[in-house]
PDB file of C-alpha atoms in Angstrom:
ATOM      1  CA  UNK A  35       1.312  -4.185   0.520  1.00 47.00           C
ATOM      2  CA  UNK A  36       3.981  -5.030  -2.151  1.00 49.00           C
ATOM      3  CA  UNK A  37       7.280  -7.040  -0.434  1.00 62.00           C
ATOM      4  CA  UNK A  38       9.707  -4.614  -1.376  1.00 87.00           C
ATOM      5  CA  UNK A  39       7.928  -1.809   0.630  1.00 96.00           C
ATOM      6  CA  UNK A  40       9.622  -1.153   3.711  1.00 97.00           C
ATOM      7  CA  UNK A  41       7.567  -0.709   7.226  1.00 97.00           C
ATOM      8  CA  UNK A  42       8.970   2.276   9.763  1.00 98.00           C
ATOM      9  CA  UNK A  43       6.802   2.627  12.309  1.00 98.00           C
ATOM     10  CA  UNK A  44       3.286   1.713  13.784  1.00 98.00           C
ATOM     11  CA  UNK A  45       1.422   4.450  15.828  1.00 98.00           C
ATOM     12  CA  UNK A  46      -1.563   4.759  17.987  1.00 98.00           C
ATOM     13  CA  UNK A  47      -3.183   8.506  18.390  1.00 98.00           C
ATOM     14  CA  UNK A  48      -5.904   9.757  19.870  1.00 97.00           C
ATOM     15  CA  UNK A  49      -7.329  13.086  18.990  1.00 97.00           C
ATOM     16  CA  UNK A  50     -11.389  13.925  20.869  1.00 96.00           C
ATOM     17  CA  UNK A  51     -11.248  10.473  22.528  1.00 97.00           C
ATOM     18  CA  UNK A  52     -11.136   9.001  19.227  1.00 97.00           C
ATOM     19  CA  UNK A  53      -8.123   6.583  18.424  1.00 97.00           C
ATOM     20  CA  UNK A  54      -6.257   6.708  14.998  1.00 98.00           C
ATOM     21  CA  UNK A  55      -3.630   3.851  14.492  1.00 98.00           C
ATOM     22  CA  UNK A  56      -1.676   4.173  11.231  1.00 98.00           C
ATOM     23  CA  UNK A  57       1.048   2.403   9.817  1.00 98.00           C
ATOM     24  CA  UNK A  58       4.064   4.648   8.049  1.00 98.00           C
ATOM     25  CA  UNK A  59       5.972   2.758   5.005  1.00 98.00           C
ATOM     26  CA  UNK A  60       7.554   3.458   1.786  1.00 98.00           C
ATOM     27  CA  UNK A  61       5.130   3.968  -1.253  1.00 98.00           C
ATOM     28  CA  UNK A  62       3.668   0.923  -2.135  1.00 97.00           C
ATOM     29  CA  UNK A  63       3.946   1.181  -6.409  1.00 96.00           C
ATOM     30  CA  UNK A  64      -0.023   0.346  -6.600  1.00 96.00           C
ATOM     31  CA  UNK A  65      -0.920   3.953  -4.589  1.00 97.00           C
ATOM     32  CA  UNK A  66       1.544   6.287  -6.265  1.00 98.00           C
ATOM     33  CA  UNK A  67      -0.825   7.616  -8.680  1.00 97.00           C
ATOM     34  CA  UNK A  68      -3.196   8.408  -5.526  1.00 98.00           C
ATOM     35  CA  UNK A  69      -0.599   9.773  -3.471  1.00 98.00           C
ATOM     36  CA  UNK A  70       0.064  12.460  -6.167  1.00 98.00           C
ATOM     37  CA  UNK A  71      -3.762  13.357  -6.364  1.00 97.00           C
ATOM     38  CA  UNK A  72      -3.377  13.252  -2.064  1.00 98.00           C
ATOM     39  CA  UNK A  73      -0.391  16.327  -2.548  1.00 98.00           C
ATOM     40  CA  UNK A  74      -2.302  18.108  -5.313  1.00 97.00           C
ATOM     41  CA  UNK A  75      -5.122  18.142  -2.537  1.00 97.00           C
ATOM     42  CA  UNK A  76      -3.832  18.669   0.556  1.00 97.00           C
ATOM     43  CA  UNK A  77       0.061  19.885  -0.096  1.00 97.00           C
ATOM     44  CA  UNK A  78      -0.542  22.668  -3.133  1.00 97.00           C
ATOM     45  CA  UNK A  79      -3.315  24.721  -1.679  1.00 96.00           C
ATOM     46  CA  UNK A  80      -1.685  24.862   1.877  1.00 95.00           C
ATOM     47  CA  UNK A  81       2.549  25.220   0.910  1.00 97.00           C
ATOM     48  CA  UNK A  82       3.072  28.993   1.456  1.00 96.00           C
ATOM     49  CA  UNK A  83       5.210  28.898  -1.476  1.00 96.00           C
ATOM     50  CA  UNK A  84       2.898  27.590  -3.997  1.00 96.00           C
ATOM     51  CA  UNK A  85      -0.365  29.490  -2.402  1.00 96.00           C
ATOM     52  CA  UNK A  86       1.236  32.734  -3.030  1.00 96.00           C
ATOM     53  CA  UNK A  87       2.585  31.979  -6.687  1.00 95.00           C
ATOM     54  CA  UNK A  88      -1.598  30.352  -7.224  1.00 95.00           C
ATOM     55  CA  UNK A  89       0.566  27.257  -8.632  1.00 96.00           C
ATOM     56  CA  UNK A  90      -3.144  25.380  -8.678  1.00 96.00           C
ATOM     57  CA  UNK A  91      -4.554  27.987 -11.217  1.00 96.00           C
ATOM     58  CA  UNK A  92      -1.637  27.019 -13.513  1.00 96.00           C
ATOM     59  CA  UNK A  93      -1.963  23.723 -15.434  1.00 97.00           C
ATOM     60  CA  UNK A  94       2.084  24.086 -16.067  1.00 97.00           C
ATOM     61  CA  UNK A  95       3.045  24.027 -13.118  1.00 96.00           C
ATOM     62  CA  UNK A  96      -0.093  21.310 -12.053  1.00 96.00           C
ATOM     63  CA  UNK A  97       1.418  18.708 -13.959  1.00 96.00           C
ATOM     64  CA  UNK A  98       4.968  19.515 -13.409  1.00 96.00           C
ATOM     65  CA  UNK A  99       4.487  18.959  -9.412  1.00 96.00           C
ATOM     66  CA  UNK A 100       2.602  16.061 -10.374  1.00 97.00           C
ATOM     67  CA  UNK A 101       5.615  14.319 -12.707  1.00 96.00           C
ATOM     68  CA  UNK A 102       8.210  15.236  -9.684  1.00 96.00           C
ATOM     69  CA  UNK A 103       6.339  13.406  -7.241  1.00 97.00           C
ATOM     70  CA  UNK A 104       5.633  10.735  -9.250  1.00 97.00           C
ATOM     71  CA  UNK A 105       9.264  10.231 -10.082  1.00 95.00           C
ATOM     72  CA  UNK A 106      10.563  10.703  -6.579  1.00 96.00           C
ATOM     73  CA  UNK A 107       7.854   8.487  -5.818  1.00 97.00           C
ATOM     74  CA  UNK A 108       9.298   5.484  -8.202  1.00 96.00           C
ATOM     75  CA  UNK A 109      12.775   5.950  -6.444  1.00 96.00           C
ATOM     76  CA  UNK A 110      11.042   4.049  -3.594  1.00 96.00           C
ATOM     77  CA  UNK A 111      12.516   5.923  -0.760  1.00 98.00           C
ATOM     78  CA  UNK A 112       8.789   8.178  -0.275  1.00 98.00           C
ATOM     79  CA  UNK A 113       6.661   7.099   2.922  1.00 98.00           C
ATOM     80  CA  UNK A 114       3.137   6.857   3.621  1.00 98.00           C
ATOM     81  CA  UNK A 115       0.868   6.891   6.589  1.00 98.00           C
ATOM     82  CA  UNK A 116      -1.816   4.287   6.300  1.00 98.00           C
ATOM     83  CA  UNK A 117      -5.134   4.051   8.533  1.00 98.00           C
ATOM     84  CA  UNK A 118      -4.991   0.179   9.631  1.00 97.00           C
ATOM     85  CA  UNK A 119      -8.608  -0.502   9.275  1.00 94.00           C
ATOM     86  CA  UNK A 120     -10.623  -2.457   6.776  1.00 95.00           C
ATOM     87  CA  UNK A 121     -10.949  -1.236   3.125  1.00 94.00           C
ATOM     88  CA  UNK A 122      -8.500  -0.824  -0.236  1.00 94.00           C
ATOM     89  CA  UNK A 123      -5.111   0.698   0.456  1.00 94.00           C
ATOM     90  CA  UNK A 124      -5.538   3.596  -1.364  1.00 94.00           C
ATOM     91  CA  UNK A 125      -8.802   4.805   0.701  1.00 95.00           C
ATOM     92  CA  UNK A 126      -6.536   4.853   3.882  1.00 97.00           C
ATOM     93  CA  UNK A 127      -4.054   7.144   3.265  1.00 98.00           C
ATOM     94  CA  UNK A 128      -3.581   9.824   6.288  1.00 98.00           C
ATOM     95  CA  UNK A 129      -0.602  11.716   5.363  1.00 98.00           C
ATOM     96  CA  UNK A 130       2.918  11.362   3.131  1.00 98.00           C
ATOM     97  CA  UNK A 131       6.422  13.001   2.880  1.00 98.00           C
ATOM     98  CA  UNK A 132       7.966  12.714  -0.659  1.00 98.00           C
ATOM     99  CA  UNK A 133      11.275  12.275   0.740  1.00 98.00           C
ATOM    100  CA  UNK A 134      13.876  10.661  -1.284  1.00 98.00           C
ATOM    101  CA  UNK A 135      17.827  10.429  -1.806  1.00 98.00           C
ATOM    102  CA  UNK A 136      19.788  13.597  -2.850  1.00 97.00           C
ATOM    103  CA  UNK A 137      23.628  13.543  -3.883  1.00 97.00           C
ATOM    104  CA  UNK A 138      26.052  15.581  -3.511  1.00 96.00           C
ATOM    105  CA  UNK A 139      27.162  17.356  -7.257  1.00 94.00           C
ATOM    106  CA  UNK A 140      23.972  16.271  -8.926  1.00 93.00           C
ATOM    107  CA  UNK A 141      21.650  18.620  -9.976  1.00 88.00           C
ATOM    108  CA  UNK A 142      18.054  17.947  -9.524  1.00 86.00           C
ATOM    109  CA  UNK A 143      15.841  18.543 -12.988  1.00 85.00           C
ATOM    110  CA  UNK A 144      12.845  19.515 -13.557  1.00 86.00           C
ATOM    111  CA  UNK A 145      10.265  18.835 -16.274  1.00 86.00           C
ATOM    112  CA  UNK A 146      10.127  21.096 -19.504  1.00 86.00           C
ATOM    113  CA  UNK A 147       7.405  23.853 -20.014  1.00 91.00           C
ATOM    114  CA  UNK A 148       7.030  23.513 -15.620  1.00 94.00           C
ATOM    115  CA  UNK A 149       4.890  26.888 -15.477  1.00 94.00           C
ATOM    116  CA  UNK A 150       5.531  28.856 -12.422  1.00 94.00           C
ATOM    117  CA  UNK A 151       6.588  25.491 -10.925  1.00 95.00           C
ATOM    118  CA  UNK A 152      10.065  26.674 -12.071  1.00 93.00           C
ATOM    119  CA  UNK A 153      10.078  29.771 -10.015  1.00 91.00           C
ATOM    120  CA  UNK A 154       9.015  27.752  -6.886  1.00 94.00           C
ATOM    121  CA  UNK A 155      12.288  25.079  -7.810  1.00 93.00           C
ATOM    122  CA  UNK A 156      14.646  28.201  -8.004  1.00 93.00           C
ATOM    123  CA  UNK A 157      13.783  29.933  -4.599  1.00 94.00           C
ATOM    124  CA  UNK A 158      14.252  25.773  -3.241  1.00 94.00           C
ATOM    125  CA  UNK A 159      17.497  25.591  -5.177  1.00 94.00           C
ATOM    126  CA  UNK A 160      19.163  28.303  -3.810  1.00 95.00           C
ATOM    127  CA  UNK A 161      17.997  27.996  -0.148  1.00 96.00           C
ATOM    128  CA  UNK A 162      19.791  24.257  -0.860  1.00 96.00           C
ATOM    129  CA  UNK A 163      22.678  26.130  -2.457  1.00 96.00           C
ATOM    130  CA  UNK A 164      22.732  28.460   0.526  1.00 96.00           C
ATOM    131  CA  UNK A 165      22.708  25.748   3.374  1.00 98.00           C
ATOM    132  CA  UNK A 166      25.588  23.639   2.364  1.00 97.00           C
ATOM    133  CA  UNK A 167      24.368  20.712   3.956  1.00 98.00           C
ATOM    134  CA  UNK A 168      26.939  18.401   2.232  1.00 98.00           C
ATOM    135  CA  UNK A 169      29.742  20.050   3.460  1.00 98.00           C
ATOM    136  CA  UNK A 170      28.694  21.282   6.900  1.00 97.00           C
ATOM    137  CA  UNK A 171      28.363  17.563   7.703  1.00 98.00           C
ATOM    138  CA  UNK A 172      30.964  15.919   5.319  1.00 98.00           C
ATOM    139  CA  UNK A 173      28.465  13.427   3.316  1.00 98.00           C
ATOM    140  CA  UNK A 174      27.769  12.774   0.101  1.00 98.00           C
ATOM    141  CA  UNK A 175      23.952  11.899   0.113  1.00 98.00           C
ATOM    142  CA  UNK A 176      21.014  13.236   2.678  1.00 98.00           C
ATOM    143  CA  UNK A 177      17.513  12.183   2.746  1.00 98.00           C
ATOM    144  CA  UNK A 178      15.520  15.170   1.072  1.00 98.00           C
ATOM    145  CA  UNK A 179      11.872  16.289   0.994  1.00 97.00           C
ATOM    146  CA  UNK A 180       9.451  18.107  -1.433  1.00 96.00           C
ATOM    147  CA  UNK A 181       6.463  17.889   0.875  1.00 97.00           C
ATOM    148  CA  UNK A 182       5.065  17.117   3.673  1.00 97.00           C
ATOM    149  CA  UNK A 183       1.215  16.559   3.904  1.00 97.00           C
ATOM    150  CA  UNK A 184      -1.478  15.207   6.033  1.00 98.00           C
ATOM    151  CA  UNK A 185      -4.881  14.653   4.726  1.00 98.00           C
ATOM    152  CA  UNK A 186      -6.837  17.282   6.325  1.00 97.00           C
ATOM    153  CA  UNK A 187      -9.478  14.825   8.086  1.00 96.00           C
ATOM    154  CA  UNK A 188      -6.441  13.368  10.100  1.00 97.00           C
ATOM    155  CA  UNK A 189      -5.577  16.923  11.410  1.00 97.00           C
ATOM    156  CA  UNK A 190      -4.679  16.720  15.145  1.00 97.00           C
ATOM    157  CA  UNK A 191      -3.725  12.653  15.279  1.00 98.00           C
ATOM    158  CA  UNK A 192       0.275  13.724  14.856  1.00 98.00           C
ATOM    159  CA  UNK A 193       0.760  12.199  11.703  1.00 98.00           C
ATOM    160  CA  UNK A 194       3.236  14.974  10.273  1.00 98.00           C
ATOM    161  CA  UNK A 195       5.362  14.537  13.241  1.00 98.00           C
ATOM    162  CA  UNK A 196       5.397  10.697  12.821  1.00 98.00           C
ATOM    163  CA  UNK A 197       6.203  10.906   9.799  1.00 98.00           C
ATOM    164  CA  UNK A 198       9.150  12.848  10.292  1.00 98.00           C
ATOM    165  CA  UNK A 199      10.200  10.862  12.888  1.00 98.00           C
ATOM    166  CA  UNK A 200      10.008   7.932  10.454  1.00 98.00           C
ATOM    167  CA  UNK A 201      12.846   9.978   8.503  1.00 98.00           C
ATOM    168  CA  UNK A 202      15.008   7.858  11.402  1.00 98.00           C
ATOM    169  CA  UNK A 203      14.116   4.269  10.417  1.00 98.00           C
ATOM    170  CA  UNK A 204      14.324   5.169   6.964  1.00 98.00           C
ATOM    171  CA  UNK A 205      17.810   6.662   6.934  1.00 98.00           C
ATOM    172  CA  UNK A 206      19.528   3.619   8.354  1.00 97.00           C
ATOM    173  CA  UNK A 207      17.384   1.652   6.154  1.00 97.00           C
ATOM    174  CA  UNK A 208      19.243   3.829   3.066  1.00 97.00           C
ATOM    175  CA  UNK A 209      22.610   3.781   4.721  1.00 97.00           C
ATOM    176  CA  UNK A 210      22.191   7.631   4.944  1.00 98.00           C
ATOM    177  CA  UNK A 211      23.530   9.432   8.338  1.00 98.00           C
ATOM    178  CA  UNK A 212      21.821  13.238   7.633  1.00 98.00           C
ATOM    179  CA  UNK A 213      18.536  13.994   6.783  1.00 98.00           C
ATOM    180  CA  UNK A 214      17.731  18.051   5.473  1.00 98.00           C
ATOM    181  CA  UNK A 215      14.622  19.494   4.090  1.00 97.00           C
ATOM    182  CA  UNK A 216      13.578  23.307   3.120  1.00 97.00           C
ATOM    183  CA  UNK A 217      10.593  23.660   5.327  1.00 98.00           C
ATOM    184  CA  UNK A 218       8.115  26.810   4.397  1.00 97.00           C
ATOM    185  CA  UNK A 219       5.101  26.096   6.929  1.00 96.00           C
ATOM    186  CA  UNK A 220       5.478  27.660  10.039  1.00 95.00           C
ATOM    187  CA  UNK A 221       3.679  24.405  11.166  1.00 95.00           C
ATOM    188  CA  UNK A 222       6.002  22.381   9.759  1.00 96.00           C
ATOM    189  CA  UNK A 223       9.214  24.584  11.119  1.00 97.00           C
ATOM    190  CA  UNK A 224       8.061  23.742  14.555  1.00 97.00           C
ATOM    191  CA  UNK A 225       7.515  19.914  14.325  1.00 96.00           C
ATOM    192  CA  UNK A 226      11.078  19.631  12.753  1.00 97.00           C
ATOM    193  CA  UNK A 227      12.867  21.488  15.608  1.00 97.00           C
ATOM    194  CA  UNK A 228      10.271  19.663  17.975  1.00 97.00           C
ATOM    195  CA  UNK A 229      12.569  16.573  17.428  1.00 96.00           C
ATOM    196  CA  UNK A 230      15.808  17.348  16.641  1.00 97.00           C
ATOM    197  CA  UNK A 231      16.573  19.382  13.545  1.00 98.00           C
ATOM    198  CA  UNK A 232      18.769  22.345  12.962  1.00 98.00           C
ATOM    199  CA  UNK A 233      18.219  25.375  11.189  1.00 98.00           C
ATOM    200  CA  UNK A 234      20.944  25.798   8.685  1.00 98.00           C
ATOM    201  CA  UNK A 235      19.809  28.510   6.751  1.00 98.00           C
ATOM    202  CA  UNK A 236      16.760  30.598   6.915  1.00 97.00           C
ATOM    203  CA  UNK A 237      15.570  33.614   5.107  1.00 96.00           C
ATOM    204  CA  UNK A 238      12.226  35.959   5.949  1.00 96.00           C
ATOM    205  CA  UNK A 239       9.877  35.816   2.465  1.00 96.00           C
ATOM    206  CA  UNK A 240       9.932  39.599   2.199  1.00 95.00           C
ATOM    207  CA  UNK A 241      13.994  39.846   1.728  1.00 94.00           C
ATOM    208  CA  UNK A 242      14.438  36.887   0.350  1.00 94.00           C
ATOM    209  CA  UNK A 243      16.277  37.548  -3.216  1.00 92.00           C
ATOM    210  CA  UNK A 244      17.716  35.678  -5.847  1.00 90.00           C
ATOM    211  CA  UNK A 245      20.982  36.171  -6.653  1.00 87.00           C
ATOM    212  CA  UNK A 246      20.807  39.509  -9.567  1.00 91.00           C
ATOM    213  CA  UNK A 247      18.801  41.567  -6.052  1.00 92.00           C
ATOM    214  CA  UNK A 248      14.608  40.388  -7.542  1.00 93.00           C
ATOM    215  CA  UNK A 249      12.868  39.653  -4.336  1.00 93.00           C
ATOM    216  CA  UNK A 250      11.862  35.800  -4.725  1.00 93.00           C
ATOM    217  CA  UNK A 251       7.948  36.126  -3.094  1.00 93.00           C
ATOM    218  CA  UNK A 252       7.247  39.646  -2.877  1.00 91.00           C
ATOM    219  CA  UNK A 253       4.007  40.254  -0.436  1.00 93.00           C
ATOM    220  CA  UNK A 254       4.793  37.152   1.575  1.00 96.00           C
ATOM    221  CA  UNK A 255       4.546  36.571   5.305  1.00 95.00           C
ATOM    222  CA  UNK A 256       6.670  34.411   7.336  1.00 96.00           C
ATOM    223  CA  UNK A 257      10.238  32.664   6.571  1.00 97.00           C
ATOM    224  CA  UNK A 258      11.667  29.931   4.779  1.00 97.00           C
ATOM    225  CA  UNK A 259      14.308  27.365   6.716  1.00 98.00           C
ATOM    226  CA  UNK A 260      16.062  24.616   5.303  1.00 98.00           C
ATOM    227  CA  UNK A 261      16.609  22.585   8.542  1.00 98.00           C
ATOM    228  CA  UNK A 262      18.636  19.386   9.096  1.00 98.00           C
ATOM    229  CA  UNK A 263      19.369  16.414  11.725  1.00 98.00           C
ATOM    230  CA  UNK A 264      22.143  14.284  11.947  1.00 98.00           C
ATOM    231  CA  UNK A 265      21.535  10.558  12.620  1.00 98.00           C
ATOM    232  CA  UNK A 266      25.472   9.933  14.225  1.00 90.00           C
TER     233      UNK A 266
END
């Protein structure tokens, strides 16, 4: 791996009697362009959010997710799981969060002609809007997410839940004291209150609206949460 990427944790599961031990870091540079192909794959058709809208069917949208992550990716604050076992980097990749730093007053772009994409970034921006994270904990920057993912091979071996527990190690790494995310997954709702985070806002799909009254994802089950955890 390259020497600025940063190592967070080394884990040992076993899932069938079969043993998994992975290694989670921040994105080494050579595997970014992998890494996005690993969310198109695993992420996009699974994210409630982007399921409903059929983001994959829209080439828009396709290569607006895949700009974001690459840029978030770039910022070097994204982690990785990687399989320690013989073979190129890039064919050992288990799971990622695209986590990276978010500031307080600075609005978060997206690219031009995004598709549907946009849609998807306005229902996020408001649930944001609508937690207040910066102010409920007095800080100026959190650790944010746009998705969580875990190749689907790897199912079972607990790498999502590492991986957020890697959020820990990576935060006083950054300096940072407060981690939040929007999480859409039921899946991924449980394994963030599993350790430790609060829901600060949360809103069921069917009555969730934008702010003119238009219902955000009409015809979709389950809620959104944007859940946080404090590292003080």
């Amino acid at each position: 791996m390259t020497d600025n990427v940063v190592e967070l944790g080394t884990f040992v599961e076993t899932r069938d009697g079969v043993p998994l031990k992975f290694k989670v870091t921040t994105v080494p540079e050579e595997i970014i362009e992998e890494l996005v192909e690993h969310m198109v794959t695993f992420f996009l058709p699974r994210e409630p959010l982007c399921e409903h809208t059929k983001l994959l069917k829209d080439e828009l949208a396709l290569e607006a997710s895949r700009v974001v992550w690459r840029e978030l990716m770039k910022e070097g604050a994204a982690m990785v799981a990687i399989a320690e076992k013989p073979g190129p980097l890039k064919d050992r990749i288990v799971g990622a969060n695209m986590t990276y730093i978010s500031y307080k007053g600075k609005e978060e772009k997206i690219p031009e002609n995004a598709g549907i994409f946009k849609d998807v970034f306005l229902a996020c921006k408001v649930a944001v809007e609508r937690a207040n994270i910066f102010e409920r904990y007095g800080v100026d920057k959190i650790l944010s997410a746009f998705g969580l993912s875990v190749d689907t091979k790897y199912h079972g071996y607990h790498v999502g839940e590492r991986l957020l527990q890697c959020r820990k190690p990576l935060c006083q790494h950054l300096g940072i004291k407060v981690t939040g995310t929007i999480f859409t997954a039921s899946s991924s709702q449980y394994l963030s209150k599993k350790i430790g985070f609060k829901v600060l806002y949360e809103e069921e799909y069917p009555k969730y609206k934008r702010d003119d009254g238009t219902l955000f994802f009409e015809g979709l089950s389950g809620k959104l949460e944007y859940n946080a955890l404090s590292y003080e």
